[in-house]
XYZ file of N, CA and C in Angstrom:
642
model
N 227.419 7.031 -65.595
C 228.592 6.170 -65.654
C 229.738 6.788 -66.463
N 229.430 7.851 -67.200
C 230.427 8.498 -68.016
C 231.101 7.502 -68.953
N 230.265 6.550 -69.476
C 230.796 5.449 -70.280
C 231.530 5.943 -71.525
N 231.057 7.067 -72.096
C 231.626 7.515 -73.353
C 232.945 8.252 -73.168
N 233.217 8.695 -71.957
C 234.384 9.543 -71.758
C 235.450 8.969 -70.859
N 235.082 8.109 -69.882
C 236.066 7.713 -68.882
C 237.155 6.820 -69.458
N 236.823 5.972 -70.440
C 237.857 5.154 -71.046
C 238.906 6.015 -71.715
N 238.458 7.029 -72.441
C 239.386 7.947 -73.100
C 240.220 8.688 -72.073
N 239.608 9.040 -70.934
C 240.335 9.762 -69.898
C 241.503 8.944 -69.377
N 241.286 7.641 -69.183
C 242.375 6.818 -68.677
C 243.470 6.673 -69.717
N 243.086 6.582 -70.999
C 244.106 6.522 -72.032
C 244.918 7.816 -72.023
N 244.218 8.963 -71.880
C 244.906 10.245 -71.816
C 245.822 10.293 -70.612
N 245.328 9.782 -69.473
C 246.111 9.774 -68.239
C 247.386 8.977 -68.445
N 247.223 7.807 -69.047
C 248.379 6.935 -69.289
C 249.415 7.638 -70.155
N 248.958 8.251 -71.242
C 249.875 8.828 -72.205
C 250.503 10.128 -71.711
N 249.670 11.034 -71.188
C 250.159 12.363 -70.868
C 251.005 12.423 -69.624
N 250.579 11.782 -68.551
C 251.334 11.858 -67.303
C 252.655 11.117 -67.419
N 252.625 9.903 -67.945
C 253.859 9.138 -68.098
C 254.822 9.854 -69.041
N 254.279 10.435 -70.097
C 255.107 11.145 -71.061
C 255.769 12.349 -70.415
N 255.009 13.077 -69.607
C 255.570 14.264 -68.956
C 256.708 13.884 -68.017
N 256.474 12.859 -67.174
C 257.496 12.453 -66.212
C 258.756 11.973 -66.931
N 258.581 11.283 -68.053
C 259.732 10.726 -68.772
C 260.555 11.821 -69.431
N 259.883 12.758 -70.089
C 260.581 13.761 -70.870
C 261.108 14.923 -70.045
N 260.433 15.251 -68.962
C 260.853 16.409 -68.186
C 261.925 16.071 -67.175
N 261.986 14.800 -66.757
C 262.962 14.410 -65.751
C 262.642 14.962 -64.381
N 261.409 15.420 -64.162
C 261.033 15.998 -62.880
C 260.892 14.931 -61.813
N 261.298 15.287 -60.580
C 260.993 14.458 -59.430
C 259.717 14.993 -58.798
N 259.215 14.281 -57.798
C 258.042 14.780 -57.088
C 256.766 14.043 -57.400
N 256.795 13.071 -58.332
C 255.609 12.289 -58.625
C 255.567 11.050 -57.739
N 254.373 10.610 -57.370
C 254.226 9.420 -56.542
C 252.868 8.780 -56.730
N 252.610 7.715 -55.982
C 251.344 6.986 -56.049
C 250.784 6.817 -54.645
N 249.571 7.314 -54.389
C 248.895 7.155 -53.098
C 247.950 5.969 -53.213
N 248.305 4.860 -52.562
C 247.520 3.640 -52.697
C 246.180 3.730 -51.989
N 246.079 4.559 -50.956
C 244.804 4.712 -50.248
C 243.815 5.541 -51.062
N 244.299 6.631 -51.643
C 243.436 7.523 -52.418
C 243.340 7.116 -53.883
N 244.190 6.156 -54.310
C 244.215 5.702 -55.704
C 244.469 6.877 -56.647
N 245.586 7.561 -56.436
C 245.849 8.703 -57.306
C 247.343 8.953 -57.455
N 247.682 9.613 -58.555
C 249.047 10.047 -58.798
C 249.257 11.335 -58.016
N 250.306 11.392 -57.222
C 250.547 12.560 -56.383
C 251.787 13.310 -56.841
N 251.810 14.595 -56.514
C 253.004 15.391 -56.766
C 252.972 16.610 -55.866
N 254.150 17.163 -55.597
C 254.204 18.343 -54.746
C 253.725 19.560 -55.530
N 253.565 20.684 -54.810
C 252.987 21.872 -55.424
C 253.827 22.395 -56.588
N 255.134 22.420 -56.388
C 256.008 22.948 -57.433
C 255.934 22.095 -58.700
N 255.927 20.774 -58.514
C 255.832 19.867 -59.661
C 254.482 20.010 -60.358
N 253.417 20.128 -59.540
C 252.066 20.295 -60.094
C 251.992 21.554 -60.952
N 252.474 22.683 -60.397
C 252.412 23.957 -61.119
C 253.189 23.884 -62.427
N 254.372 23.247 -62.368
C 255.200 23.147 -63.570
C 254.530 22.279 -64.632
N 253.931 21.170 -64.191
C 253.282 20.253 -65.134
C 252.073 20.893 -65.797
N 251.239 21.540 -64.985
C 250.012 22.149 -65.513
C 250.327 23.337 -66.404
N 251.372 24.092 -66.029
C 251.757 25.240 -66.843
C 252.264 24.783 -68.212
N 253.013 23.686 -68.217
C 253.551 23.171 -69.476
C 252.472 22.510 -70.324
N 251.573 21.781 -69.656
C 250.521 21.047 -70.370
C 249.248 21.053 -69.535
N 248.317 21.889 -69.904
C 247.063 22.031 -69.159
C 246.298 20.719 -69.070
N 246.456 19.853 -70.083
C 245.676 18.611 -70.126
C 246.068 17.636 -69.021
N 247.228 17.866 -68.346
C 247.626 16.971 -67.261
C 246.840 17.223 -65.982
N 246.233 18.403 -65.870
C 245.592 18.809 -64.617
C 244.592 17.794 -64.065
N 243.704 17.185 -64.900
C 242.706 16.245 -64.347
C 243.302 14.971 -63.762
N 244.589 14.705 -64.019
C 245.162 13.434 -63.603
C 246.154 13.549 -62.450
N 246.345 14.736 -61.915
C 247.312 14.929 -60.836
C 246.610 15.252 -59.530
N 246.990 14.553 -58.467
C 246.433 14.770 -57.122
C 244.918 14.596 -57.082
N 244.379 13.718 -57.921
C 242.942 13.442 -57.938
C 242.732 11.934 -58.011
N 241.809 11.441 -57.194
C 241.564 10.001 -57.132
C 241.098 9.460 -58.482
N 241.524 8.245 -58.804
C 241.124 7.588 -60.048
C 239.781 6.905 -59.829
N 238.758 7.372 -60.518
C 237.423 6.783 -60.396
C 237.454 5.319 -60.837
N 236.629 4.514 -60.189
C 236.430 3.100 -60.561
C 237.660 2.231 -60.307
N 238.668 2.733 -59.574
C 239.903 1.946 -59.415
C 239.615 0.564 -58.835
N 238.801 0.518 -57.747
C 238.508 -0.768 -57.113
C 237.708 -1.673 -58.044
N 236.744 -1.072 -58.769
C 235.950 -1.861 -59.707
C 236.841 -2.449 -60.793
N 237.796 -1.645 -61.241
C 238.695 -2.120 -62.283
C 239.556 -3.279 -61.784
N 239.960 -3.204 -60.520
C 240.761 -4.277 -59.945
C 239.974 -5.582 -59.937
N 238.670 -5.483 -59.663
C 237.830 -6.676 -59.659
C 237.651 -7.233 -61.064
N 237.515 -6.333 -62.037
C 237.288 -6.763 -63.411
C 238.476 -7.552 -63.945
N 239.689 -7.090 -63.659
C 240.861 -7.792 -64.186
C 241.243 -8.982 -63.323
N 240.558 -9.176 -62.206
C 240.742 -10.370 -61.399
C 241.939 -10.352 -60.493
N 242.458 -9.186 -60.194
C 243.582 -9.102 -59.261
C 243.668 -7.697 -58.710
N 244.505 -7.544 -57.671
C 244.694 -6.236 -57.066
C 245.771 -5.506 -57.838
N 245.385 -4.406 -58.478
C 246.352 -3.676 -59.274
C 247.103 -2.645 -58.449
N 246.803 -2.550 -57.165
C 247.489 -1.584 -56.320
C 248.943 -1.980 -56.167
N 249.778 -1.018 -55.984
C 251.194 -1.305 -55.791
C 251.766 -0.422 -54.716
N 252.610 -1.001 -53.894
C 253.251 -0.222 -52.853
C 254.533 0.412 -53.345
N 254.984 0.005 -54.527
C 256.257 0.504 -55.021
C 256.190 1.961 -55.431
N 254.973 2.493 -55.548
C 254.833 3.887 -55.932
C 254.396 4.734 -54.748
N 254.462 4.156 -53.540
C 253.993 4.860 -52.351
C 254.861 6.062 -52.031
N 256.134 5.997 -52.413
C 257.012 7.126 -52.190
C 257.176 7.901 -53.484
N 257.434 9.202 -53.370
C 257.670 9.998 -54.562
C 259.069 9.725 -55.065
N 259.301 10.093 -56.322
C 260.633 9.916 -56.859
C 261.652 10.703 -56.040
N 261.223 11.849 -55.537
C 262.136 12.683 -54.769
C 262.552 12.008 -53.477
N 261.724 11.074 -52.962
C 262.026 10.386 -51.710
C 263.038 9.268 -51.895
N 263.256 8.832 -53.128
C 264.179 7.732 -53.372
C 265.599 8.234 -53.160
N 266.285 7.671 -52.193
C 267.614 8.152 -51.845
C 268.634 7.061 -52.089
N 269.599 7.344 -52.912
C 270.657 6.391 -53.196
C 271.917 6.856 -52.498
N 272.538 5.963 -51.743
C 273.731 6.336 -50.991
C 274.868 6.699 -51.932
N 275.620 7.718 -51.527
C 276.799 8.091 -52.297
C 277.845 6.994 -52.176
N 278.594 6.805 -53.231
C 279.697 5.857 -53.145
C 280.691 6.351 -52.100
N 281.145 5.451 -51.259
C 282.084 5.833 -50.213
C 283.498 5.818 -50.778
N 283.913 6.957 -51.227
C 285.242 7.076 -51.807
C 286.107 7.874 -50.849
N 287.037 7.209 -50.224
C 287.892 7.874 -49.246
C 288.968 8.679 -49.962
N 289.252 9.837 -49.390
C 290.329 10.642 -49.945
C 291.659 10.052 -49.513
N 292.623 10.138 -50.380
C 293.949 9.591 -50.081
C 294.947 10.735 -50.042
N 295.318 11.159 -48.848
C 296.256 12.287 -48.754
C 297.608 11.911 -49.348
N 298.224 12.838 -50.015
C 299.533 12.614 -50.617
C 300.599 13.144 -49.668
N 301.513 12.292 -49.360
C 302.549 12.631 -48.385
C 303.617 13.496 -49.041
N 303.299 14.783 -49.116
C 304.248 15.718 -49.676
C 303.993 17.088 -49.078
N 304.712 18.066 -49.557
C 304.590 19.402 -48.990
C 303.209 19.979 -49.213
N 302.546 19.620 -50.343
C 301.221 20.155 -50.670
C 300.122 19.151 -50.329
N 300.281 18.437 -49.236
C 299.346 17.372 -48.844
C 297.913 17.875 -48.757
N 297.684 19.010 -48.092
C 296.324 19.538 -47.899
C 295.680 19.872 -49.230
N 296.433 20.493 -50.129
C 295.897 20.879 -51.439
C 295.516 19.653 -52.255
N 296.360 18.636 -52.260
C 296.088 17.427 -53.029
C 294.877 16.682 -52.497
N 294.681 16.686 -51.162
C 293.533 15.988 -50.573
C 292.237 16.671 -50.976
N 292.238 18.014 -51.004
C 291.049 18.757 -51.423
C 290.704 18.417 -52.859
N 291.715 18.362 -53.735
C 291.476 18.035 -55.137
C 290.901 16.629 -55.284
N 291.415 15.694 -54.495
C 290.908 14.321 -54.538
C 289.452 14.262 -54.117
N 289.114 15.007 -53.045
C 287.730 15.027 -52.558
C 286.782 15.622 -53.585
N 287.211 16.711 -54.234
C 286.368 17.363 -55.242
C 286.117 16.423 -56.404
N 287.172 15.742 -56.871
C 287.037 14.803 -57.984
C 286.128 13.640 -57.619
N 286.309 13.101 -56.404
C 285.484 11.981 -55.956
C 284.034 12.389 -55.824
N 283.821 13.619 -55.313
C 282.454 14.112 -55.133
C 281.745 14.244 -56.465
N 282.458 14.768 -57.483
C 281.853 14.926 -58.801
C 281.491 13.592 -59.415
N 282.393 12.614 -59.292
C 282.126 11.269 -59.817
C 280.949 10.628 -59.108
N 280.909 10.803 -57.777
C 279.825 10.230 -56.974
C 278.479 10.806 -57.370
N 278.424 12.119 -57.577
C 277.163 12.762 -57.947
C 276.679 12.278 -59.307
N 277.628 12.113 -60.242
C 277.236 11.633 -61.569
C 276.685 10.217 -61.506
N 277.334 9.369 -60.694
C 276.853 7.998 -60.540
C 275.487 7.978 -59.871
N 275.320 8.832 -58.868
C 274.044 8.880 -58.152
C 272.924 9.349 -59.075
N 273.205 10.379 -59.880
C 272.196 10.897 -60.803
C 271.795 9.836 -61.812
N 272.792 9.119 -62.356
C 272.509 8.080 -63.346
C 271.682 6.957 -62.743
N 272.033 6.559 -61.499
C 271.296 5.485 -60.833
C 269.872 5.905 -60.529
N 269.686 7.161 -60.088
C 268.345 7.629 -59.757
C 267.483 7.758 -61.008
N 268.102 8.197 -62.120
C 267.359 8.279 -63.379
C 266.879 6.901 -63.802
N 267.710 5.882 -63.572
C 267.328 4.514 -63.915
C 266.139 4.059 -63.084
N 266.153 4.388 -61.782
C 265.038 4.032 -60.899
C 263.772 4.748 -61.339
N 263.896 6.029 -61.689
C 262.733 6.804 -62.117
C 262.145 6.239 -63.404
N 263.012 5.821 -64.333
C 262.526 5.226 -65.581
C 261.701 3.971 -65.303
N 262.151 3.164 -64.343
C 261.415 1.954 -63.984
C 260.068 2.299 -63.367
N 260.027 3.341 -62.528
C 258.781 3.759 -61.894
C 257.802 4.302 -62.935
N 258.327 5.069 -63.881
C 257.485 5.616 -64.946
C 256.889 4.487 -65.780
N 257.715 3.503 -66.098
C 257.243 2.358 -66.874
C 256.152 1.619 -66.112
N 256.337 1.479 -64.792
C 255.371 0.768 -63.963
C 254.024 1.471 -63.937
N 254.026 2.782 -63.681
C 252.755 3.494 -63.585
C 252.076 3.572 -64.945
N 252.855 3.659 -66.027
C 252.282 3.684 -67.372
C 251.562 2.375 -67.678
N 252.213 1.252 -67.340
C 251.594 -0.058 -67.568
C 250.353 -0.226 -66.707
N 250.420 0.278 -65.475
C 249.299 0.122 -64.555
C 248.090 0.927 -65.025
N 248.327 2.150 -65.466
C 247.231 2.981 -65.959
C 246.643 2.390 -67.240
N 247.493 1.802 -68.057
C 246.988 1.150 -69.262
C 246.092 -0.017 -68.928
N 246.458 -0.765 -67.891
C 245.649 -1.909 -67.476
C 244.303 -1.440 -66.929
N 244.325 -0.342 -66.188
C 243.078 0.211 -65.656
C 242.179 0.676 -66.798
N 242.776 1.331 -67.799
C 241.997 1.817 -68.934
C 241.324 0.667 -69.674
N 242.075 -0.404 -69.886
C 241.503 -1.570 -70.568
C 240.394 -2.208 -69.745
N 240.610 -2.262 -68.428
C 239.599 -2.842 -67.550
C 238.345 -1.981 -67.538
N 238.540 -0.662 -67.596
C 237.396 0.247 -67.606
C 236.538 0.024 -68.840
N 237.190 -0.201 -69.974
C 236.436 -0.468 -71.199
C 235.589 -1.728 -71.038
N 236.172 -2.762 -70.434
C 235.444 -4.008 -70.219
C 234.292 -3.797 -69.256
N 234.555 -3.002 -68.215
C 233.524 -2.698 -67.223
C 232.343 -1.985 -67.887
N 232.659 -1.048 -68.763
C 231.628 -0.291 -69.469
C 230.805 -1.207 -70.368
N 231.488 -2.077 -71.088
C 230.799 -3.007 -71.988
C 229.857 -3.914 -71.208
N 230.290 -4.359 -70.036
C 229.493 -5.290 -69.241
C 228.251 -4.642 -68.644
N 228.367 -3.402 -68.181
C 227.292 -2.773 -67.419
C 226.275 -2.011 -68.263
N 226.710 -1.388 -69.335
C 225.802 -0.533 -70.100
C 224.615 -1.290 -70.704
N 224.817 -2.424 -71.344
C 223.660 -3.153 -71.888
C 222.666 -3.563 -70.803
N 223.179 -3.943 -69.647
C 222.298 -4.337 -68.538
C 221.449 -3.156 -68.086
N 222.063 -1.989 -67.979
C 221.319 -0.791 -67.581
C 220.230 -0.484 -68.606
N 220.574 -0.593 -69.886
C 219.599 -0.311 -70.943
C 218.396 -1.249 -70.840
N 218.660 -2.526 -70.646
C 217.569 -3.504 -70.546
C 216.657 -3.207 -69.358
N 217.263 -2.858 -68.235
C 216.475 -2.593 -67.030
C 215.620 -1.340 -67.182
N 216.182 -0.314 -67.803
C 215.413 0.924 -68.002
C 214.261 0.684 -68.971
N 214.550 0.047 -70.098
C 213.517 -0.157 -71.112
C 212.448 -1.148 -70.662
N 212.767 -1.981 -69.675
C 211.762 -2.928 -69.165
C 210.615 -2.214 -68.457
N 210.821 -0.943 -68.118
C 209.782 -0.174 -67.424
C 208.686 0.292 -68.381
N 208.826 -0.057 -69.668
C 207.788 0.302 -70.641
C 206.472 -0.388 -70.295
N 206.554 -1.569 -69.684
C 205.337 -2.302 -69.305
C 204.586 -1.593 -68.178
N 205.261 -0.654 -67.512
C 204.618 0.112 -66.443
C 203.938 1.363 -66.979
N 203.906 1.500 -68.315
C 203.189 2.614 -68.923
C 204.049 3.787 -69.348
N 205.360 3.635 -69.294
C 206.237 4.742 -69.677
C 206.563 4.677 -71.163
N 206.612 5.860 -71.788
C 206.857 5.968 -73.219
C 208.291 5.557 -73.573
N 208.434 4.925 -74.739
C 209.738 4.448 -75.193
C 210.750 5.582 -75.325
N 210.355 6.702 -75.905
C 211.262 7.843 -76.067
C 211.686 8.404 -74.713
N 210.737 8.440 -73.777
C 211.041 8.933 -72.435
C 212.083 8.041 -71.763
N 211.907 6.734 -71.894
C 212.843 5.799 -71.270
C 214.231 5.889 -71.903
N 214.294 6.173 -73.194
C 215.590 6.366 -73.851
C 216.308 7.581 -73.271
N 215.533 8.628 -72.995
C 216.114 9.830 -72.384
C 216.612 9.534 -70.977
N 215.853 8.707 -70.255
C 216.259 8.304 -68.906
C 217.574 7.531 -68.967
N 217.665 6.624 -69.924
C 218.887 5.831 -70.076
C 220.091 6.726 -70.353
N 219.929 7.676 -71.276
C 221.027 8.598 -71.596
C 221.467 9.376 -70.358
N 220.495 9.759 -69.548
C 220.804 10.503 -68.320
C 221.586 9.635 -67.339
N 221.119 8.412 -67.130
C 221.762 7.527 -66.156
C 223.170 7.123 -66.584
N 223.387 6.988 -67.892
C 224.723 6.660 -68.387
C 225.728 7.735 -67.972
N 225.251 8.970 -67.880
C 226.126 10.088 -67.513
C 226.148 10.369 -66.018
N 225.337 9.646 -65.240
C 225.274 9.860 -63.788
C 225.373 8.507 -63.090
N 226.599 8.080 -62.879
C 226.857 6.722 -62.405
C 226.182 6.396 -61.080
N 226.266 7.306 -60.104
C 225.705 7.004 -58.785
C 224.195 6.793 -58.863
N 223.512 7.598 -59.685
C 222.068 7.445 -59.834
C 221.729 6.171 -60.608
N 222.591 5.808 -61.548
C 222.377 4.570 -62.306
C 222.471 3.361 -61.383
N 223.462 3.375 -60.492
C 223.611 2.272 -59.538
C 222.390 2.173 -58.635
N 221.917 3.341 -58.176
C 220.751 3.360 -57.294
C 219.516 2.831 -58.017
N 219.368 3.208 -59.287
C 218.217 2.756 -60.074
C 218.219 1.236 -60.213
N 219.377 0.664 -60.457
C 219.474 -0.779 -60.687
C 219.119 -1.612 -59.464
N 219.338 -1.073 -58.274
C 219.038 -1.852 -57.068
C 217.607 -1.643 -56.570
N 216.892 -0.687 -57.152
C 215.514 -0.423 -56.726
C 214.568 -1.521 -57.214
N 213.481 -1.701 -56.480
C 212.403 -2.596 -56.920
C 211.628 -1.893 -58.030
N 210.772 -2.635 -58.752
C 209.990 -2.018 -59.825
C 209.113 -0.888 -59.290
N 208.569 -1.086 -58.093
C 207.721 -0.062 -57.485
C 208.505 1.229 -57.280
N 209.693 1.115 -56.725
C 210.494 2.305 -56.454
C 211.090 2.901 -57.727
N 211.344 2.056 -58.722
C 211.792 2.586 -60.012
C 210.687 3.435 -60.641
N 209.465 2.952 -60.524
C 208.328 3.679 -61.090
C 208.180 5.038 -60.430
N 208.321 5.073 -59.102
C 208.232 6.344 -58.377
C 209.338 7.291 -58.840
N 210.553 6.748 -58.989
C 211.686 7.576 -59.422
C 211.447 8.121 -60.824
N 210.930 7.289 -61.732
C 210.673 7.728 -63.105
C 209.592 8.803 -63.161
N 208.587 8.677 -62.313
C 207.532 9.687 -62.271
C 208.091 11.035 -61.828
N 208.950 11.007 -60.818
C 209.574 12.250 -60.352
C 210.499 12.823 -61.421
N 211.207 11.935 -62.121
C 212.122 12.377 -63.173
C 211.355 13.058 -64.306
N 210.182 12.529 -64.630
C 209.377 13.091 -65.724
C 208.858 14.486 -65.400
N 208.806 14.791 -64.089
C 208.314 16.099 -63.665
C 209.439 17.132 -63.580
N 210.615 16.696 -63.918
C 211.742 17.620 -63.921
C 212.423 17.725 -62.587
């Protein structure tokens, strides 16, 4: 179950990825609702990992337990607002018409007006897009924080139950120290822990016998 590490991983994910996007001003980050992961293009990925190696585990990789976490907090934490990357967000330029000056230098004055309008438009567009990106960063940071908190609750709920079920096999003749080792192993191997919990006592006994043989 990776109980000792996954909660910390989500906290790291929340802090490091959101921090990078906020401070670097990079575009190219997004949210894939089907894969449950933070996405980014190759150039953004390379830049992020080169700057901070610790970001690598959280980019373009599915978030484990996402669906379970959604159930724990009692709602769907998925969001469609992150389905597009920041780079895909397109804000229309302000429509500023050039006003030709009726004089001998009409063509020159119109070019100057267009250049000035274009510069103003780009500045407004950049400011507006930065505002949108800040909102997206805030959203994903809050969402990852909620997942991290839910993961902690999930861990608290499941680990004691697993321990009780493993140690209950002592009545089948298994040594207490051996069962403690089994528990430690299953805590670190979530899929096998789930399989163990759904087995009957007969099949658990068979599994434990095989485990004892290495």
